[in-house]
GROMACS .gro file of C-alpha atoms in nm:
model
  143
    1UNK     CA    1   0.762  -1.852  -2.137
    2UNK     CA    2   0.678  -1.531  -1.947
    3UNK     CA    3   0.819  -1.181  -2.001
    4UNK     CA    4   0.773  -0.853  -1.825
    5UNK     CA    5   0.646  -0.516  -1.919
    6UNK     CA    6   0.601  -0.173  -1.751
    7UNK     CA    7   0.288   0.035  -1.733
    8UNK     CA    8   0.280   0.388  -1.600
    9UNK     CA    9  -0.004   0.591  -1.472
   10UNK     CA   10  -0.045   0.957  -1.359
   11UNK     CA   11  -0.270   1.073  -1.079
   12UNK     CA   12  -0.424   1.395  -1.228
   13UNK     CA   13  -0.634   1.460  -0.916
   14UNK     CA   14  -0.786   1.273  -0.620
   15UNK     CA   15  -0.938   0.958  -0.761
   16UNK     CA   16  -0.836   1.045  -1.123
   17UNK     CA   17  -0.586   0.810  -1.291
   18UNK     CA   18  -0.476   0.813  -1.654
   19UNK     CA   19  -0.229   0.584  -1.835
   20UNK     CA   20   0.093   0.726  -1.963
   21UNK     CA   21   0.271   0.550  -2.259
   22UNK     CA   22   0.618   0.421  -2.171
   23UNK     CA   23   0.785   0.657  -2.430
   24UNK     CA   24   0.613   0.958  -2.281
   25UNK     CA   25   0.717   0.860  -1.927
   26UNK     CA   26   1.076   0.826  -2.033
   27UNK     CA   27   1.068   1.162  -2.209
   28UNK     CA   28   0.922   1.310  -1.898
   29UNK     CA   29   1.186   1.162  -1.671
   30UNK     CA   30   1.476   1.300  -1.883
   31UNK     CA   31   1.311   1.641  -1.910
   32UNK     CA   32   1.200   1.633  -2.273
   33UNK     CA   33   0.826   1.628  -2.197
   34UNK     CA   34   0.606   1.809  -1.942
   35UNK     CA   35   0.323   1.658  -1.733
   36UNK     CA   36   0.068   1.858  -1.543
   37UNK     CA   37   0.113   1.858  -1.166
   38UNK     CA   38  -0.186   1.815  -0.949
   39UNK     CA   39  -0.169   2.143  -0.761
   40UNK     CA   40   0.127   2.123  -0.531
   41UNK     CA   41   0.418   2.115  -0.778
   42UNK     CA   42   0.446   1.732  -0.785
   43UNK     CA   43   0.346   1.482  -1.042
   44UNK     CA   44   0.237   1.165  -0.878
   45UNK     CA   45   0.299   0.858  -1.085
   46UNK     CA   46   0.230   0.493  -1.048
   47UNK     CA   47   0.467   0.229  -1.201
   48UNK     CA   48   0.362  -0.125  -1.242
   49UNK     CA   49   0.566  -0.420  -1.348
   50UNK     CA   50   0.354  -0.698  -1.510
   51UNK     CA   51   0.426  -1.045  -1.614
   52UNK     CA   52   0.309  -1.136  -1.960
   53UNK     CA   53   0.206  -1.484  -2.077
   54UNK     CA   54   0.166  -1.508  -2.457
   55UNK     CA   55   0.175  -1.132  -2.473
   56UNK     CA   56  -0.121  -1.095  -2.233
   57UNK     CA   57  -0.093  -0.959  -1.880
   58UNK     CA   58  -0.110  -1.252  -1.634
   59UNK     CA   59   0.027  -1.121  -1.304
   60UNK     CA   60   0.122  -0.796  -1.137
   61UNK     CA   61   0.484  -0.827  -1.020
   62UNK     CA   62   0.533  -0.496  -0.848
   63UNK     CA   63   0.361  -0.161  -0.799
   64UNK     CA   64   0.528   0.160  -0.681
   65UNK     CA   65   0.405   0.509  -0.607
   66UNK     CA   66   0.629   0.805  -0.678
   67UNK     CA   67   0.605   1.175  -0.671
   68UNK     CA   68   0.834   1.389  -0.880
   69UNK     CA   69   0.876   1.760  -0.823
   70UNK     CA   70   0.829   1.969  -1.143
   71UNK     CA   71   0.895   2.327  -1.238
   72UNK     CA   72   0.613   2.574  -1.322
   73UNK     CA   73   0.621   2.439  -1.683
   74UNK     CA   74   0.555   2.078  -1.584
   75UNK     CA   75   0.907   1.948  -1.648
   76UNK     CA   76   1.109   1.752  -1.391
   77UNK     CA   77   1.290   1.981  -1.148
   78UNK     CA   78   1.655   1.888  -1.202
   79UNK     CA   79   1.751   1.995  -0.852
   80UNK     CA   80   1.505   1.780  -0.662
   81UNK     CA   81   1.697   1.452  -0.678
   82UNK     CA   82   2.023   1.640  -0.595
   83UNK     CA   83   1.867   1.813  -0.288
   84UNK     CA   84   1.720   1.479  -0.166
   85UNK     CA   85   2.069   1.310  -0.199
   86UNK     CA   86   2.229   1.616  -0.017
   87UNK     CA   87   1.981   1.575   0.272
   88UNK     CA   88   2.051   1.205   0.290
   89UNK     CA   89   2.428   1.269   0.305
   90UNK     CA   90   2.385   1.534   0.567
   91UNK     CA   91   2.174   1.305   0.791
   92UNK     CA   92   2.421   1.020   0.732
   93UNK     CA   93   2.716   1.232   0.818
   94UNK     CA   94   2.558   1.332   1.152
   95UNK     CA   95   2.511   0.971   1.253
   96UNK     CA   96   2.842   0.842   1.133
   97UNK     CA   97   3.007   0.935   1.462
   98UNK     CA   98   2.857   0.617   1.637
   99UNK     CA   99   3.069   0.383   1.824
  100UNK     CA  100   3.259   0.113   1.624
  101UNK     CA  101   3.058  -0.170   1.771
  102UNK     CA  102   2.738  -0.032   1.610
  103UNK     CA  103   2.644  -0.158   1.264
  104UNK     CA  104   2.676   0.126   1.012
  105UNK     CA  105   2.323   0.141   0.882
  106UNK     CA  106   2.260   0.522   0.915
  107UNK     CA  107   2.232   0.559   0.531
  108UNK     CA  108   1.938   0.317   0.528
  109UNK     CA  109   1.760   0.496   0.807
  110UNK     CA  110   1.827   0.835   0.640
  111UNK     CA  111   1.677   0.703   0.309
  112UNK     CA  112   1.371   0.565   0.493
  113UNK     CA  113   1.326   0.900   0.670
  114UNK     CA  114   1.358   1.095   0.350
  115UNK     CA  115   1.140   0.860   0.136
  116UNK     CA  116   0.838   1.086   0.171
  117UNK     CA  117   1.020   1.327  -0.063
  118UNK     CA  118   0.992   1.080  -0.350
  119UNK     CA  119   0.695   0.852  -0.257
  120UNK     CA  120   0.336   0.903  -0.185
  121UNK     CA  121   0.066   0.697  -0.023
  122UNK     CA  122  -0.247   0.683  -0.236
  123UNK     CA  123  -0.596   0.736  -0.098
  124UNK     CA  124  -0.860   0.472  -0.123
  125UNK     CA  125  -1.029   0.660  -0.416
  126UNK     CA  126  -0.697   0.663  -0.601
  127UNK     CA  127  -0.659   0.290  -0.561
  128UNK     CA  128  -1.016   0.232  -0.679
  129UNK     CA  129  -0.946   0.440  -0.985
  130UNK     CA  130  -0.616   0.253  -1.045
  131UNK     CA  131  -0.800  -0.082  -1.024
  132UNK     CA  132  -1.061   0.032  -1.276
  133UNK     CA  133  -0.793   0.155  -1.523
  134UNK     CA  134  -0.571  -0.153  -1.496
  135UNK     CA  135  -0.856  -0.401  -1.514
  136UNK     CA  136  -0.995  -0.226  -1.821
  137UNK     CA  137  -0.656  -0.221  -1.997
  138UNK     CA  138  -0.584  -0.582  -1.904
  139UNK     CA  139  -0.929  -0.701  -2.004
  140UNK     CA  140  -0.961  -0.894  -1.687
  141UNK     CA  141  -0.945  -0.845  -1.307
  142UNK     CA  142  -0.576  -0.786  -1.227
  143UNK     CA  143  -0.597  -0.583  -0.898
   0.00000   0.00000   0.00000
């Protein structure tokens, strides 16, 4: 029987990845813990969902890359998510005056256009560092 677990990593600089314990990541996301941003006011995180077989990692189910805006003290900026949602609503509202025969999908397009506010595309050296950290942690080649 397989189960799933989550692993989290932080990009501390180009090509530098470190593991974040799940409890620390949860405390960071609710604003109880600070993480050091990498120079531009954003903390870049990597989330990974893994399938476990007999409590050992067997397969990577999903990987996502997110960037979270933080205040000067390294805690999550509580206004960032609100501002992103406000922008999405504004863009959706502008496109909602379409003709009735058009499928109402403007919210999906707005979310896609604004995804750069919460996602980042890693460089090759970031991916190489992630591979090394994950494979070391798993004890085998996972990525």
